[in-house]
Coordinates of C-alpha atoms and ligand atoms in Angstrom, one line a residue:
M1 CA 54.9 -28.6 126.1
A2 CA 54.4 -27.5 122.6
V3 CA 56.2 -30.2 120.6
D4 CA 58.1 -27.6 118.7
K5 CA 60.0 -26.8 121.9
L6 CA 61.8 -30.1 121.3
G7 CA 63.3 -28.5 118.2
A8 CA 65.6 -30.7 116.1
L9 CA 65.0 -33.6 118.6
T10 CA 61.7 -34.4 117.0
N11 CA 63.6 -35.5 113.9
A12 CA 65.5 -38.0 115.9
L13 CA 62.4 -39.6 117.5
D14 CA 59.4 -41.3 115.9
P15 CA 55.9 -39.7 116.7
A16 CA 55.0 -42.5 119.2
A17 CA 58.1 -41.6 121.2
I18 CA 56.6 -38.2 122.2
L19 CA 53.8 -37.8 124.7
V20 CA 52.6 -34.3 125.6
A21 CA 48.9 -34.6 126.3
D22 CA 48.0 -34.6 130.0
D23 CA 46.1 -37.9 129.8
D24 CA 48.9 -39.7 127.9
M25 CA 51.5 -38.4 130.4
A26 CA 49.5 -39.1 133.6
P27 CA 50.6 -42.7 134.3
Y28 CA 54.3 -41.5 134.1
L29 CA 53.8 -38.6 136.6
A30 CA 52.8 -40.4 139.8
D31 CA 54.7 -43.1 141.7
W32 CA 53.3 -46.6 142.4
R33 CA 52.2 -45.7 145.9
G34 CA 50.6 -42.4 144.8
R35 CA 52.8 -40.6 147.3
Y36 CA 54.4 -38.3 144.7
V37 CA 52.8 -36.6 141.7
G38 CA 55.1 -34.5 139.5
R39 CA 54.8 -32.6 136.2
A40 CA 56.8 -32.7 133.0
Q41 CA 56.9 -31.0 129.7
A42 CA 56.9 -34.3 127.8
V43 CA 57.3 -38.0 128.3
L44 CA 59.8 -39.3 125.7
R45 CA 59.9 -43.0 124.9
P46 CA 63.0 -43.8 122.8
R47 CA 63.3 -47.2 121.1
S48 CA 67.0 -47.2 120.4
V49 CA 70.2 -46.3 122.2
E50 CA 70.8 -43.7 119.5
Q51 CA 67.5 -42.0 120.4
V52 CA 68.4 -42.1 124.1
S53 CA 71.6 -40.4 123.2
A54 CA 69.8 -37.8 121.1
V55 CA 67.5 -37.0 124.0
L56 CA 70.3 -36.6 126.5
R57 CA 72.4 -34.4 124.1
W58 CA 69.3 -32.2 123.6
A59 CA 68.7 -32.1 127.4
S60 CA 72.3 -31.1 128.1
E61 CA 72.2 -28.3 125.5
T62 CA 68.9 -27.0 126.8
R63 CA 69.7 -27.7 130.5
T64 CA 66.5 -29.7 130.7
P65 CA 66.1 -32.1 133.7
V66 CA 65.7 -35.7 132.7
F67 CA 63.8 -38.2 134.9
P68 CA 64.6 -41.8 133.8
Q69 CA 61.8 -44.2 134.3
G70 CA 61.4 -48.0 134.0
G71 CA 58.3 -49.8 135.0
N72 CA 57.5 -47.1 137.6
T73 CA 57.1 -49.6 140.4
G74 CA 59.9 -48.1 142.6
L75 CA 59.0 -47.5 146.2
A76 CA 61.3 -44.5 146.9
G77 CA 59.8 -42.0 144.5
G78 CA 62.9 -42.2 142.3
A79 CA 61.2 -42.3 138.9
T80 CA 58.7 -39.5 139.5
P81 CA 59.5 -36.0 138.0
D82 CA 59.5 -33.0 140.3
E83 CA 56.7 -30.5 140.6
G84 CA 58.6 -27.8 138.6
G85 CA 57.3 -29.1 135.3
T86 CA 60.4 -28.0 133.3
G87 CA 61.8 -31.6 132.9
I88 CA 61.0 -34.6 130.7
V89 CA 60.4 -38.2 131.7
L90 CA 62.6 -40.6 129.8
A91 CA 60.6 -43.8 129.7
L92 CA 62.6 -46.8 128.7
G93 CA 59.7 -49.3 128.1
R94 CA 60.0 -49.4 124.3
L95 CA 63.7 -50.4 124.5
N96 CA 62.7 -53.9 125.4
R97 CA 64.3 -56.6 123.2
I98 CA 66.0 -59.8 124.4
L99 CA 69.1 -59.5 122.3
D100 CA 70.9 -62.8 123.0
I101 CA 71.0 -65.9 125.2
D102 CA 74.2 -67.9 125.4
T103 CA 73.5 -71.3 127.0
A104 CA 77.1 -72.3 126.9
G105 CA 78.3 -69.3 129.0
N106 CA 75.0 -69.0 130.9
T107 CA 74.5 -65.3 130.0
M108 CA 71.9 -63.2 128.3
V109 CA 71.9 -59.7 126.9
V110 CA 68.7 -57.6 127.1
E111 CA 67.7 -54.1 126.6
A112 CA 66.9 -52.0 129.7
G113 CA 63.2 -51.7 129.1
A114 CA 62.6 -55.4 129.0
I115 CA 60.1 -56.4 131.7
L116 CA 61.6 -58.7 134.4
A117 CA 58.9 -61.4 133.9
D118 CA 59.6 -61.5 130.1
V119 CA 63.3 -61.9 130.9
Q120 CA 62.6 -64.7 133.3
R121 CA 60.4 -66.4 130.7
A122 CA 63.0 -66.1 127.9
A123 CA 65.6 -67.7 130.2
D124 CA 63.2 -70.4 131.1
D125 CA 62.5 -71.1 127.4
A126 CA 66.2 -71.7 127.1
E127 CA 66.1 -74.0 130.1
R128 CA 68.0 -71.5 132.2
L129 CA 67.1 -69.5 135.3
F130 CA 67.3 -65.7 135.7
P131 CA 66.7 -65.8 139.5
M132 CA 65.6 -62.2 140.3
S133 CA 62.1 -62.4 141.5
L134 CA 59.9 -59.8 143.2
G135 CA 56.2 -58.9 143.6
S136 CA 56.4 -56.3 140.8
E137 CA 58.1 -58.6 138.3
G138 CA 55.2 -58.3 135.8
S139 CA 55.9 -54.5 135.5
C140 CA 59.4 -53.6 136.6
Q141 CA 62.1 -53.4 134.0
I142 CA 65.7 -54.7 133.9
G143 CA 67.0 -51.1 133.8
G144 CA 64.9 -50.3 136.9
I145 CA 66.1 -53.3 138.9
I146 CA 69.7 -52.5 138.0
A147 CA 69.3 -48.8 138.8
T148 CA 67.9 -49.7 142.2
N149 CA 70.0 -52.8 142.8
A150 CA 66.8 -54.6 143.6
G151 CA 66.7 -57.6 146.0
G152 CA 63.6 -59.7 146.1
I153 CA 62.9 -63.1 147.4
N154 CA 65.9 -65.1 146.0
V155 CA 68.8 -63.0 147.4
I156 CA 69.6 -65.6 150.0
R157 CA 70.8 -67.9 147.2
Y158 CA 71.6 -65.8 144.2
G159 CA 72.5 -62.4 145.6
T160 CA 71.1 -58.9 144.7
T161 CA 70.9 -57.6 141.2
R162 CA 74.5 -56.5 141.6
E163 CA 75.6 -60.1 141.6
L164 CA 73.6 -60.8 138.4
V165 CA 75.0 -58.1 136.1
L166 CA 78.1 -58.8 134.0
G167 CA 78.1 -55.7 131.8
L168 CA 76.2 -52.6 130.9
D169 CA 75.6 -50.2 128.1
Y170 CA 74.6 -46.7 129.2
V171 CA 74.4 -43.2 128.0
L172 CA 75.9 -40.3 129.9
A173 CA 74.2 -36.9 130.6
D174 CA 75.9 -35.3 127.5
G175 CA 74.7 -38.1 125.2
T176 CA 78.0 -40.1 125.1
I177 CA 77.3 -43.8 124.7
V178 CA 79.4 -46.1 126.9
H179 CA 79.7 -49.7 125.6
G180 CA 80.3 -52.2 128.4
L181 CA 78.2 -55.3 127.5
K182 CA 81.1 -57.7 128.1
R183 CA 80.0 -61.1 129.5
L184 CA 83.1 -61.8 131.4
S185 CA 83.3 -63.4 134.8
K186 CA 86.8 -62.1 135.2
N187 CA 87.9 -58.6 134.0
N188 CA 90.3 -56.6 136.2
T189 CA 91.0 -53.8 133.8
G190 CA 90.9 -50.7 136.0
Y191 CA 87.9 -49.4 137.9
D192 CA 84.7 -51.5 137.4
L193 CA 82.4 -48.6 136.6
R194 CA 79.4 -51.0 136.1
H195 CA 79.1 -51.2 139.9
L196 CA 78.7 -47.4 140.1
L197 CA 75.7 -47.6 137.8
I198 CA 74.1 -50.4 139.7
G199 CA 72.1 -48.7 142.4
S200 CA 72.6 -45.2 141.0
E201 CA 68.9 -44.7 140.6
G202 CA 69.1 -42.8 137.3
T203 CA 71.3 -40.1 138.7
L204 CA 74.6 -40.9 136.9
A205 CA 73.6 -42.3 133.5
V206 CA 70.7 -43.9 131.6
I207 CA 71.2 -47.7 131.3
T208 CA 70.2 -49.0 127.9
A209 CA 71.2 -52.7 127.9
A210 CA 72.7 -55.3 130.3
A211 CA 74.5 -58.6 130.1
L212 CA 73.1 -60.8 132.8
K213 CA 74.1 -64.0 134.5
L214 CA 72.0 -67.1 134.1
F215 CA 71.9 -70.2 136.2
P216 CA 71.0 -73.9 135.5
R217 CA 67.2 -74.2 135.8
P218 CA 66.5 -76.3 138.9
T219 CA 64.6 -79.5 138.1
A220 CA 63.0 -79.7 141.5
S221 CA 61.5 -77.2 143.8
A222 CA 59.4 -77.3 146.9
S223 CA 57.6 -74.7 148.9
A224 CA 56.6 -74.7 152.5
F225 CA 54.6 -72.5 154.9
C226 CA 55.4 -72.6 158.6
A227 CA 53.7 -71.1 161.7
V228 CA 56.3 -70.0 164.3
S229 CA 56.0 -68.3 167.7
S230 CA 58.6 -65.6 167.3
P231 CA 61.2 -64.1 165.0
Q232 CA 63.9 -65.9 167.0
K233 CA 62.3 -69.2 166.2
A234 CA 62.4 -68.2 162.5
V235 CA 66.1 -67.4 162.7
D236 CA 66.7 -70.8 164.5
L237 CA 64.7 -72.5 161.7
L238 CA 66.8 -70.8 159.0
S239 CA 70.0 -71.9 160.7
L240 CA 68.8 -75.5 160.9
L241 CA 67.6 -75.5 157.3
R242 CA 70.9 -74.1 156.1
Q243 CA 72.6 -77.1 157.8
R244 CA 70.2 -79.7 156.5
L245 CA 69.6 -78.4 153.0
V246 CA 73.0 -76.9 152.2
G247 CA 72.8 -74.4 149.3
R248 CA 69.2 -75.4 148.4
I249 CA 67.3 -72.6 150.1
S250 CA 66.2 -70.0 147.5
S251 CA 63.7 -68.0 149.6
F252 CA 63.1 -67.6 153.3
E253 CA 60.6 -64.9 154.2
L254 CA 59.0 -63.8 157.4
M255 CA 55.6 -62.2 158.1
C256 CA 53.8 -61.2 161.3
D257 CA 50.2 -62.2 162.0
G258 CA 49.0 -58.7 161.8
E259 CA 50.2 -58.4 158.2
M260 CA 48.7 -61.8 157.4
G261 CA 45.3 -60.5 158.6
F262 CA 45.4 -57.6 156.1
V263 CA 46.5 -60.0 153.3
L264 CA 43.7 -62.5 154.1
D265 CA 41.0 -59.8 154.6
G266 CA 42.3 -57.2 152.2
D267 CA 40.3 -58.2 149.1
V268 CA 43.5 -58.2 147.0
G269 CA 42.3 -60.9 144.6
G270 CA 43.1 -64.6 144.2
D271 CA 42.4 -67.5 146.4
L272 CA 43.9 -66.5 149.7
R273 CA 43.7 -69.1 152.5
L274 CA 46.0 -69.8 155.4
P275 CA 47.9 -73.0 154.6
V276 CA 48.0 -74.2 158.2
A277 CA 45.1 -75.0 160.6
E278 CA 45.5 -72.0 163.0
R279 CA 46.7 -68.5 163.0
A280 CA 50.1 -68.0 164.8
P281 CA 52.1 -65.0 165.8
W282 CA 54.5 -65.3 162.9
Y283 CA 54.8 -67.2 159.6
V284 CA 57.7 -68.3 157.4
F285 CA 57.6 -68.8 153.6
I286 CA 60.2 -71.2 152.3
E287 CA 61.3 -72.3 148.8
V288 CA 64.0 -74.8 148.2
A289 CA 65.3 -75.9 144.8
D290 CA 67.7 -78.4 143.4
S291 CA 68.8 -80.3 140.3
G292 CA 67.7 -83.8 141.4
E293 CA 64.4 -85.5 141.8
E294 CA 61.5 -83.5 143.3
A295 CA 60.5 -86.4 145.6
V296 CA 64.0 -86.5 147.1
L297 CA 63.9 -82.7 147.7
V298 CA 60.4 -82.8 149.3
E299 CA 61.6 -85.7 151.5
M300 CA 64.6 -83.7 152.7
L301 CA 62.5 -80.6 153.4
T302 CA 59.9 -82.8 155.2
A303 CA 62.6 -84.3 157.4
A304 CA 64.2 -81.0 158.2
L305 CA 60.8 -79.4 159.1
G306 CA 60.0 -82.5 161.2
E307 CA 63.2 -81.9 163.1
A308 CA 62.3 -78.2 163.5
I309 CA 58.9 -79.1 165.0
E310 CA 60.6 -81.5 167.4
R311 CA 63.1 -78.8 168.4
G312 CA 60.2 -76.4 169.0
Y313 CA 61.2 -74.0 166.3
V314 CA 58.0 -74.5 164.3
L315 CA 54.4 -74.8 165.5
D316 CA 52.9 -76.2 162.4
A317 CA 54.0 -76.6 158.7
A318 CA 52.4 -77.2 155.3
I319 CA 54.4 -78.4 152.4
A320 CA 52.9 -77.7 149.0
Q321 CA 51.8 -80.8 147.2
S322 CA 51.3 -79.3 143.8
E323 CA 52.4 -76.3 141.8
G324 CA 49.0 -74.8 142.5
Q325 CA 49.5 -75.0 146.2
A326 CA 53.0 -73.6 145.9
K327 CA 51.6 -70.6 144.0
A328 CA 48.9 -70.1 146.6
I329 CA 51.5 -70.0 149.4
W330 CA 53.6 -67.4 147.5
H331 CA 50.5 -65.4 146.5
L332 CA 50.1 -64.6 150.2
R333 CA 53.6 -63.2 150.3
F334 CA 53.3 -61.2 147.1
A335 CA 49.9 -59.7 148.0
V336 CA 51.5 -57.7 150.8
S337 CA 52.2 -54.4 149.0
E338 CA 48.6 -54.3 147.6
A339 CA 47.1 -55.2 151.0
N340 CA 49.1 -52.5 152.7
R341 CA 48.1 -50.0 150.1
R342 CA 44.4 -50.6 151.1
A343 CA 45.0 -51.1 154.9
G344 CA 45.2 -47.4 155.7
P345 CA 47.8 -44.6 155.9
N346 CA 51.1 -46.3 156.5
V347 CA 54.8 -45.5 156.6
S348 CA 56.8 -48.3 155.1
H349 CA 60.5 -48.9 155.8
D350 CA 63.1 -51.0 154.1
T351 CA 65.5 -51.7 156.9
S352 CA 68.2 -54.3 157.2
V353 CA 70.3 -55.5 160.1
A354 CA 72.5 -58.6 160.6
T355 CA 70.3 -61.6 160.4
A356 CA 71.1 -62.7 164.0
D357 CA 70.0 -59.2 165.2
V358 CA 66.6 -59.4 163.6
P359 CA 64.7 -60.6 166.7
A360 CA 66.2 -58.0 169.0
F361 CA 65.7 -55.3 166.3
L362 CA 62.0 -56.1 165.8
A363 CA 61.4 -56.2 169.6
E364 CA 63.1 -52.7 170.0
V365 CA 61.1 -51.3 167.0
S366 CA 57.9 -52.6 168.5
T367 CA 58.6 -51.1 171.9
T368 CA 59.8 -47.8 170.6
L369 CA 56.8 -47.4 168.3
A370 CA 54.4 -48.3 171.1
D371 CA 55.9 -45.7 173.4
R372 CA 56.0 -42.9 170.9
F373 CA 52.9 -43.7 168.7
P374 CA 50.3 -45.6 170.7
S375 CA 47.8 -45.6 167.9
V376 CA 50.2 -47.0 165.3
R377 CA 50.1 -50.7 164.5
P378 CA 53.5 -52.1 163.6
L379 CA 53.6 -54.7 160.8
F380 CA 56.6 -56.7 159.8
V381 CA 57.3 -58.6 156.6
G382 CA 60.5 -59.3 154.8
H383 CA 63.5 -61.3 153.6
V384 CA 64.7 -62.4 157.0
G385 CA 67.5 -64.5 155.5
D386 CA 69.0 -61.2 154.3
G387 CA 68.2 -59.4 157.6
N388 CA 65.9 -57.2 155.4
I389 CA 62.7 -56.5 157.2
H390 CA 60.1 -54.1 156.0
V391 CA 58.6 -52.3 159.0
I392 CA 55.2 -50.9 158.2
A393 CA 53.8 -48.3 160.7
L394 CA 50.0 -48.4 160.1
F395 CA 47.9 -45.5 161.3
P396 CA 44.1 -45.8 161.8
H397 CA 42.0 -44.6 158.8
D398 CA 41.1 -40.9 159.1
S399 CA 44.2 -40.1 161.2
F400 CA 45.2 -37.2 159.0
A401 CA 43.4 -34.1 157.8
D402 CA 45.7 -33.8 154.7
R403 CA 48.8 -35.0 153.1
A404 CA 51.0 -32.5 155.0
A405 CA 49.8 -33.9 158.4
F406 CA 50.6 -37.4 157.2
E407 CA 54.1 -36.3 156.0
T408 CA 54.8 -34.7 159.4
A409 CA 53.8 -37.9 161.2
A410 CA 55.7 -40.1 158.7
S411 CA 58.9 -38.0 159.4
A412 CA 58.5 -38.6 163.2
V413 CA 58.0 -42.3 162.6
N414 CA 61.1 -42.4 160.4
D415 CA 63.2 -40.7 163.1
C416 CA 62.1 -43.3 165.6
I417 CA 62.8 -46.3 163.4
F418 CA 66.0 -45.0 161.9
G419 CA 67.3 -44.4 165.4
V420 CA 66.8 -48.1 166.1
V421 CA 68.4 -49.0 162.8
D422 CA 71.5 -47.0 163.7
R423 CA 71.8 -48.6 167.1
F424 CA 71.9 -51.9 165.3
H425 CA 74.4 -50.6 162.7
G426 CA 71.9 -51.4 160.0
S427 CA 70.7 -49.8 156.8
I428 CA 67.8 -47.4 156.3
S429 CA 67.4 -48.7 152.7
A430 CA 68.2 -52.3 152.1
E431 CA 66.8 -52.8 148.6
H432 CA 64.4 -50.0 147.5
G433 CA 67.0 -47.3 147.2
I434 CA 67.0 -43.7 148.4
G435 CA 65.1 -42.0 145.6
R436 CA 63.4 -38.9 146.7
S437 CA 61.9 -40.2 149.9
L438 CA 65.2 -40.7 151.7
A439 CA 67.4 -38.1 150.0
R440 CA 67.1 -35.8 153.0
R441 CA 68.0 -38.6 155.4
L442 CA 71.0 -40.0 153.6
P443 CA 73.6 -37.5 154.9
D444 CA 72.7 -38.5 158.5
H445 CA 73.0 -42.2 157.9
T446 CA 76.1 -42.3 155.7
D447 CA 79.8 -41.8 156.6
K448 CA 80.6 -38.1 155.9
A449 CA 83.6 -38.8 153.7
A450 CA 81.6 -41.4 151.7
Y451 CA 78.8 -38.9 151.2
R452 CA 81.4 -36.3 149.9
L453 CA 82.7 -38.9 147.5
M454 CA 79.2 -39.7 146.2
N455 CA 78.7 -36.0 145.5
G456 CA 82.1 -35.9 143.6
I457 CA 81.0 -38.9 141.5
K458 CA 77.7 -37.2 140.7
Q459 CA 79.6 -34.0 139.6
L460 CA 81.9 -36.1 137.3
Y461 CA 79.1 -38.0 135.6
D462 CA 76.5 -35.2 135.5
P463 CA 78.2 -31.8 135.8
L464 CA 75.1 -29.9 134.8
G465 CA 72.9 -31.8 137.4
I466 CA 70.3 -32.7 134.8
L467 CA 69.9 -36.4 135.6
N468 CA 67.2 -37.2 138.1
P469 CA 67.7 -34.0 140.2
G470 CA 66.6 -34.2 143.8
K471 CA 67.0 -38.0 143.9
V472 CA 69.6 -39.8 146.1
L473 CA 71.7 -36.6 146.7
L474 CA 70.3 -33.3 147.8
R475 CA 72.2 -31.2 145.3
G476 CA 71.0 -30.7 141.7
Ligands
FAD501 P1 61.3 -47.4 138.3 O1 60.4 -47.4 139.4 O2 60.8 -46.9 137.0 O3 62.6 -46.6 138.6 C1 63.3 -46.8 139.8 C2 64.6 -46.0 139.8 O4 65.5 -46.5 138.8 C3 64.4 -44.5 139.5 O5 65.3 -43.8 140.2 C4 64.6 -44.4 138.0 O6 65.1 -43.1 137.7 C5 65.7 -45.4 137.8 N1 65.7 -46.1 136.5 C6 64.8 -46.9 135.9 N2 65.2 -47.3 134.7 C7 66.4 -46.8 134.5 C8 67.3 -46.9 133.4 N3 67.1 -47.6 132.4 N4 68.5 -46.2 133.6 C9 68.8 -45.5 134.7 N5 67.9 -45.4 135.7 C10 66.8 -46.0 135.6 N6 62.1 -54.0 145.3 C11 62.9 -54.9 145.8 O7 64.1 -54.6 145.7 N7 62.5 -56.1 146.3 C12 61.2 -56.5 146.4 O8 60.9 -57.5 146.9 C13 60.3 -55.6 145.8 N8 59.0 -55.9 145.8 C14 58.1 -55.0 145.3 C15 56.7 -55.4 145.2 C16 55.8 -54.6 144.7 C17 54.4 -55.0 144.6 C18 56.2 -53.3 144.2 C19 55.2 -52.3 143.6 C20 57.5 -52.9 144.2 C21 58.5 -53.8 144.8 N9 59.8 -53.4 144.8 C22 60.7 -54.3 145.3 C23 60.3 -52.1 144.3 C24 60.5 -52.0 142.8 O9 59.8 -53.0 142.1 C25 61.9 -52.2 142.4 O10 62.6 -51.1 143.0 C26 62.3 -52.2 140.9 O11 63.6 -52.5 140.8 C27 62.0 -50.9 140.2 O12 62.0 -51.2 138.8 P2 61.2 -50.3 137.8 O13 61.6 -50.7 136.4 O14 59.8 -50.2 138.1 O15 61.9 -48.9 138.1

């Protein structure tokens, strides 16, 4: 785009806010998985809410599509512009200040472009915990996790992003700034619009700042790694730990041995070793945290896992004896996305079912995939405590002549797995969102009246259809 096409908007932005050269724009035009590559006239990087407002006012006047982007780690293609090349990417990364931390009220206010890991650190410096944690936390932004209602590994204890947001500032498609940074636990004044924005994936407004909930920082934590024989044993273990360690479980993750093989052999960096003596069919990653003495917590976890071994729920277990060992355990879990990226062409799913249904669901997915796609290797990893299992259908290398052949196969695999999800009354997108990759699927997996209402809300917030077109909903 010639910069002069931006007209008067250039006066509202500083020069560093405008990228038009191909090389400068490239990192903003492809998604993290490299599945989608779009085009744009410019990447605009505002550093104030007023600049965001000016961009959106200009976009409305010129009917320019706007693709909001945070850390660009989303896994649903939501932040990538389309191939048309007429739109702009609105990258929020320079709007990244930590504005306030209130230790009395346990809240903090941050701008939308703040990186999640920086927000966690700022909370930690104030001896508080911001509990959202996921593999992309070094890159993803607060606006991105809110716009996708991200989950991560601590949902079992602290809930999804939705439960961590008290208030939001955002800018509407026409440039209107909506101020809603209240830090109230109770506020029943009409419709709570913040919840519409959470999970809206950049299709309703651009989030510019958030008031977040903080928690007391645990003084003790312990991590364990267990080998188990089946998903049912993992669910039995979870149920036992919930009884014995009431309220202290912060993470409870499941991984199949096939996935572990790719992590251990995938050359993804770091010291990757199996924490138990022998490979097993399944593994569970556990973190518990509390406000007391660490030794007491470790003793409770040791006793509970001892009981689980006696009951036959666990084959073998390792409890981390140091922070380094705990990090090594969790590195295995966090290396999954990178390992899968290298493992071969794969179709990844973000399904959820009721936790008790996880074993039957995984069994049916395995059987159905084996029947329909004998060359596909199913891999499973996920947040079993939330019933959220990522099913990865891995094809052998060189299975596809081109991208189109892969997309056709991916669609058939989706049909197959989503059919099982529906039979279990589950969700086709537990935490990654709909973005572009599932927009076509949403109407078939949502109540028809609810889908109509979603379209009505979109029309109200974004009548010109300029905000993230083609994402979530099929229309504009
Ligand atoms: P982006 O990818 O930039 O954008 C995501 C969506 O939000 C897009 O639709 C975009 O338009 C919109 N958006 C971004 N910022 C704004 C804003 N300020 N205002 C309005 N809309 C905006 N997700 C999980 O839920 N749980 C996990 O455990 C998890 N693990 C991951 C591990 C890895 C290694 C990777 C790469 C991703 C993982 N993800 C996970 C997915 C991803 O990190 C999350 O979806 C994250 O919330 C996206 O944040 P982001 O800032 O990168 O957003």
